[in-house]
Every structure is written in C-alpha cells, then in structure tokens.
Amino acid sequence: MASTAATRSLADIPTLAQLYRSAGHRHVSSSTSDFPPSAAINARVGLVRGDITKLRLDAIVNAANKSLCGGGGVDGAIHRAAGPDLLTECRQLGGCPAGEARITRGYRLPAKHVVHTVGPIYDHADPQRSERLLRSCYEESLKLADTSGVKSLAFSGISTGVYGYPSTDAAQVACETVRKYLDRDISALERVVFVTFEQKEVDAYAEMLP
C-alpha cells in the first residue's frame, strides 16, 4: 500500500472556479477565443502545483514512451512510485503508438489507475502533425478514462520535456481539448486536473482555461 503521508485528495485540489475567486487569480479573457467562460466547466476542472505521483485520484496520466517500460521525467517518477508490478503489467501491453493511450492499475501509487499516453516528439518542420498527435493524446486518455469508469483524472504536461513541445503551445492544446471533450456532455468525468511544477505554469493554465 502507498503511504498517504504526502498525498493530496480531490478535496485538496482547487477548481478553476475556486482559483478565480481567490485573491491571487483574476479571471481574464481566455486566449482560447472559441470558448466562452463556463461556470459548469470551471467547477469540473482543477489546477494544482505539485507532484502527480502524490495525488489520490481515480487515475493519473503518464507521459509515457512507446515501449511503456518507463523512462525519465514524469514517466520514471510514476514507475518508481508505483513499483515493479507496474512495469510487469506494461510489458504485457505490447507498447503504445504516439497519440494513443493504455490503462493499467496504479499499484503503490495513491491513484487507482495510470493512463499511459505517448506524446509526439515535436517536429519543427511539421508542427501541425505534432499538434494533431498531442490533441489525440488528450482525447484518447479522456475516452479511455471514461470507458474505464474513472471519475477523477490528472494530467501533467505531455511532450513538454525531452520531447521538446513548446510549453505554452502544449498548454493551449491541452486546455482546448479538455474543454471540447467536457462540453460534449457525454463524459462521466467529475474532475479533470492539470498538474504543474511551477507557479508560473499554474498562472498560464488559469488564463488559458475559459
């Protein structure tokens, strides 16, 4: 069993609605102009600075590589925190192409499940293809979570580490894709959480999400 000493439950993660009401966050016009502000969506989307491996949710999303066998960054941290049984299950999945997603148990993690998605290596010669694949990562992760009965799901930035996707552009893709998915009103997801490491990234997401 995972230690709960430093974990954070859903009750500890502020929603956008709560952030906008706080003194440190002012709701401004979104850079995603296609979407008007939505109180209902803002109550279902959370934003937190911290360690995704410490979140006690139904599922967290791993920015995995195609082998699903662990690596650096968030991927390595999730595998270390989950323990060796995660790697054993991942090996049975036979890998995962870029833009797709797979789900496993969480093992020693506070989260019950891990959704593994493989982001694109950013291609400066073909940024549109990179964007399509990144959008697919979020869409497929959300769909898989829904069909697996997940009610609360956390994302860290996909492809923004060694894969080189520009952080601001990646955040906009993430925000737009999650908003479109939740707007369809077919999702049973009760909370989608964005997890960042730095306060400036929290501010960036808060401004991008309508």
mmCIF file of N, CA, C and O in Angstrom, residues 30 32-45 139 142 146 174-189 192 208-210:
data_model
loop_
_atom_site.group_PDB
_atom_site.id
_atom_site.type_symbol
_atom_site.label_atom_id
_atom_site.label_comp_id
_atom_site.label_asym_id
_atom_site.label_seq_id
_atom_site.Cartn_x
_atom_site.Cartn_y
_atom_site.Cartn_z
ATOM 1 N N SER A 30 -10.049 34.453 -22.096
ATOM 2 C CA SER A 30 -9.213 33.322 -22.463
ATOM 3 C C SER A 30 -8.540 33.542 -23.799
ATOM 4 O O SER A 30 -9.095 34.132 -24.715
ATOM 5 N N THR A 32 -8.124 31.179 -25.634
ATOM 6 C CA THR A 32 -8.866 30.228 -26.450
ATOM 7 C C THR A 32 -10.208 30.865 -26.783
ATOM 8 O O THR A 32 -11.216 30.604 -26.157
ATOM 9 N N SER A 33 -10.224 31.725 -27.783
ATOM 10 C CA SER A 33 -11.360 32.606 -28.031
ATOM 11 C C SER A 33 -12.607 31.881 -28.498
ATOM 12 O O SER A 33 -13.692 32.438 -28.456
ATOM 13 N N ASP A 34 -12.476 30.630 -28.950
ATOM 14 C CA ASP A 34 -13.641 29.891 -29.417
ATOM 15 C C ASP A 34 -14.562 29.480 -28.271
ATOM 16 O O ASP A 34 -15.686 29.057 -28.498
ATOM 17 N N PHE A 35 -14.099 29.591 -27.040
ATOM 18 C CA PHE A 35 -14.855 29.090 -25.909
ATOM 19 C C PHE A 35 -15.242 30.214 -24.959
ATOM 20 O O PHE A 35 -14.366 30.836 -24.350
ATOM 21 N N PRO A 36 -16.529 30.459 -24.790
ATOM 22 C CA PRO A 36 -16.934 31.424 -23.770
ATOM 23 C C PRO A 36 -16.739 30.816 -22.383
ATOM 24 O O PRO A 36 -16.715 29.596 -22.226
ATOM 25 N N PRO A 37 -16.570 31.665 -21.361
ATOM 26 C CA PRO A 37 -16.423 31.139 -20.000
ATOM 27 C C PRO A 37 -17.617 30.267 -19.615
ATOM 28 O O PRO A 37 -18.754 30.522 -20.010
ATOM 29 N N SER A 38 -17.357 29.225 -18.852
ATOM 30 C CA SER A 38 -18.401 28.298 -18.434
ATOM 31 C C SER A 38 -18.230 27.975 -16.966
ATOM 32 O O SER A 38 -17.248 27.344 -16.567
ATOM 33 N N ALA A 39 -19.184 28.384 -16.151
ATOM 34 C CA ALA A 39 -19.120 28.093 -14.718
ATOM 35 C C ALA A 39 -19.170 26.595 -14.468
ATOM 36 O O ALA A 39 -18.502 26.083 -13.565
ATOM 37 N N ALA A 40 -19.941 25.876 -15.263
ATOM 38 C CA ALA A 40 -20.061 24.433 -15.083
ATOM 39 C C ALA A 40 -18.735 23.724 -15.354
ATOM 40 O O ALA A 40 -18.336 22.819 -14.613
ATOM 41 N N ILE A 41 -18.038 24.130 -16.420
ATOM 42 C CA ILE A 41 -16.742 23.526 -16.731
ATOM 43 C C ILE A 41 -15.703 23.923 -15.690
ATOM 44 O O ILE A 41 -14.895 23.101 -15.243
ATOM 45 N N ASN A 42 -15.718 25.167 -15.281
ATOM 46 C CA ASN A 42 -14.738 25.631 -14.297
ATOM 47 C C ASN A 42 -14.860 24.900 -12.964
ATOM 48 O O ASN A 42 -13.892 24.811 -12.210
ATOM 49 N N ALA A 43 -16.052 24.382 -12.676
ATOM 50 C CA ALA A 43 -16.251 23.621 -11.444
ATOM 51 C C ALA A 43 -15.794 22.170 -11.586
ATOM 52 O O ALA A 43 -15.688 21.459 -10.581
ATOM 53 N N ARG A 44 -15.503 21.740 -12.823
ATOM 54 C CA ARG A 44 -15.072 20.346 -13.061
ATOM 55 C C ARG A 44 -13.585 20.245 -13.380
ATOM 56 O O ARG A 44 -13.049 19.140 -13.449
ATOM 57 N N VAL A 45 -12.922 21.379 -13.562
ATOM 58 C CA VAL A 45 -11.503 21.375 -13.913
ATOM 59 C C VAL A 45 -10.694 21.914 -12.740
ATOM 60 O O VAL A 45 -10.986 22.987 -12.207
ATOM 61 N N GLU A 139 -7.428 13.432 -26.046
ATOM 62 C CA GLU A 139 -8.726 12.845 -26.380
ATOM 63 C C GLU A 139 -8.788 11.370 -26.015
ATOM 64 O O GLU A 139 -9.756 10.905 -25.393
ATOM 65 N N LEU A 142 -8.863 10.805 -22.229
ATOM 66 C CA LEU A 142 -10.176 11.117 -21.674
ATOM 67 C C LEU A 142 -11.190 10.023 -22.007
ATOM 68 O O LEU A 142 -11.958 9.588 -21.136
ATOM 69 N N ASP A 146 -13.029 7.501 -19.316
ATOM 70 C CA ASP A 146 -14.486 7.406 -19.263
ATOM 71 C C ASP A 146 -14.970 5.963 -19.371
ATOM 72 O O ASP A 146 -15.801 5.504 -18.587
ATOM 73 N N ALA A 174 -3.846 21.343 -24.626
ATOM 74 C CA ALA A 174 -4.449 20.610 -23.513
ATOM 75 C C ALA A 174 -5.764 21.253 -23.069
ATOM 76 O O ALA A 174 -6.781 20.562 -22.904
ATOM 77 N N CYS A 175 -5.737 22.558 -22.890
ATOM 78 C CA CYS A 175 -6.935 23.260 -22.423
ATOM 79 C C CYS A 175 -8.078 23.154 -23.421
ATOM 80 O O CYS A 175 -9.230 22.888 -23.059
ATOM 81 N N GLU A 176 -7.776 23.377 -24.687
ATOM 82 C CA GLU A 176 -8.811 23.312 -25.722
ATOM 83 C C GLU A 176 -9.408 21.918 -25.825
ATOM 84 O O GLU A 176 -10.631 21.753 -25.928
ATOM 85 N N THR A 177 -8.553 20.909 -25.784
ATOM 86 C CA THR A 177 -9.031 19.544 -25.988
ATOM 87 C C THR A 177 -9.898 19.083 -24.821
ATOM 88 O O THR A 177 -10.952 18.476 -25.024
ATOM 89 N N VAL A 178 -9.461 19.382 -23.611
ATOM 90 C CA VAL A 178 -10.261 19.017 -22.443
ATOM 91 C C VAL A 178 -11.580 19.767 -22.444
ATOM 92 O O VAL A 178 -12.646 19.191 -22.178
ATOM 93 N N ARG A 179 -11.547 21.045 -22.781
ATOM 94 C CA ARG A 179 -12.784 21.836 -22.809
ATOM 95 C C ARG A 179 -13.759 21.275 -23.838
ATOM 96 O O ARG A 179 -14.959 21.107 -23.557
ATOM 97 N N LYS A 180 -13.283 20.967 -25.046
ATOM 98 C CA LYS A 180 -14.161 20.406 -26.068
ATOM 99 C C LYS A 180 -14.777 19.092 -25.613
ATOM 100 O O LYS A 180 -15.959 18.835 -25.830
ATOM 101 N N TYR A 181 -13.965 18.265 -24.982
ATOM 102 C CA TYR A 181 -14.456 16.959 -24.539
ATOM 103 C C TYR A 181 -15.535 17.115 -23.475
ATOM 104 O O TYR A 181 -16.598 16.482 -23.550
ATOM 105 N N LEU A 182 -15.287 17.952 -22.486
ATOM 106 C CA LEU A 182 -16.258 18.131 -21.418
ATOM 107 C C LEU A 182 -17.515 18.850 -21.908
ATOM 108 O O LEU A 182 -18.610 18.620 -21.380
ATOM 109 N N ASP A 183 -17.375 19.692 -22.926
ATOM 110 C CA ASP A 183 -18.526 20.400 -23.483
ATOM 111 C C ASP A 183 -19.522 19.474 -24.175
ATOM 112 O O ASP A 183 -20.679 19.837 -24.368
ATOM 113 N N ARG A 184 -19.062 18.287 -24.574
ATOM 114 C CA ARG A 184 -19.959 17.359 -25.269
ATOM 115 C C ARG A 184 -21.039 16.797 -24.359
ATOM 116 O O ARG A 184 -22.015 16.226 -24.815
ATOM 117 N N ASP A 185 -20.840 16.918 -23.064
ATOM 118 C CA ASP A 185 -21.812 16.466 -22.071
ATOM 119 C C ASP A 185 -22.093 14.969 -22.181
ATOM 120 O O ASP A 185 -23.200 14.512 -21.919
ATOM 121 N N ILE A 186 -21.099 14.210 -22.626
ATOM 122 C CA ILE A 186 -21.246 12.753 -22.683
ATOM 123 C C ILE A 186 -20.297 12.091 -21.690
ATOM 124 O O ILE A 186 -20.294 10.874 -21.557
ATOM 125 N N SER A 187 -19.510 12.890 -21.007
ATOM 126 C CA SER A 187 -18.481 12.368 -20.119
ATOM 127 C C SER A 187 -19.003 12.225 -18.700
ATOM 128 O O SER A 187 -19.697 13.097 -18.183
ATOM 129 N N ALA A 188 -18.651 11.108 -18.072
ATOM 130 C CA ALA A 188 -18.980 10.896 -16.662
ATOM 131 C C ALA A 188 -17.885 11.416 -15.743
ATOM 132 O O ALA A 188 -17.999 11.311 -14.523
ATOM 133 N N LEU A 189 -16.815 11.958 -16.328
ATOM 134 C CA LEU A 189 -15.738 12.507 -15.512
ATOM 135 C C LEU A 189 -16.243 13.656 -14.648
ATOM 136 O O LEU A 189 -16.858 14.595 -15.151
ATOM 137 N N VAL A 192 -11.303 16.893 -13.913
ATOM 138 C CA VAL A 192 -10.059 16.770 -14.670
ATOM 139 C C VAL A 192 -9.093 17.782 -14.083
ATOM 140 O O VAL A 192 -9.419 18.966 -13.961
ATOM 141 N N MET A 208 -5.525 30.416 -19.657
ATOM 142 C CA MET A 208 -5.936 29.781 -20.898
ATOM 143 C C MET A 208 -7.276 29.073 -20.793
ATOM 144 O O MET A 208 -8.019 29.008 -21.762
ATOM 145 N N LEU A 209 -7.584 28.531 -19.633
ATOM 146 C CA LEU A 209 -8.827 27.797 -19.494
ATOM 147 C C LEU A 209 -9.979 28.761 -19.307
ATOM 148 O O LEU A 209 -9.966 29.564 -18.379
ATOM 149 N N PRO A 210 -10.978 28.703 -20.196
ATOM 150 C CA PRO A 210 -12.117 29.619 -20.063
ATOM 151 C C PRO A 210 -13.071 29.181 -18.968
ATOM 152 O O PRO A 210 -13.089 28.053 -18.550
#
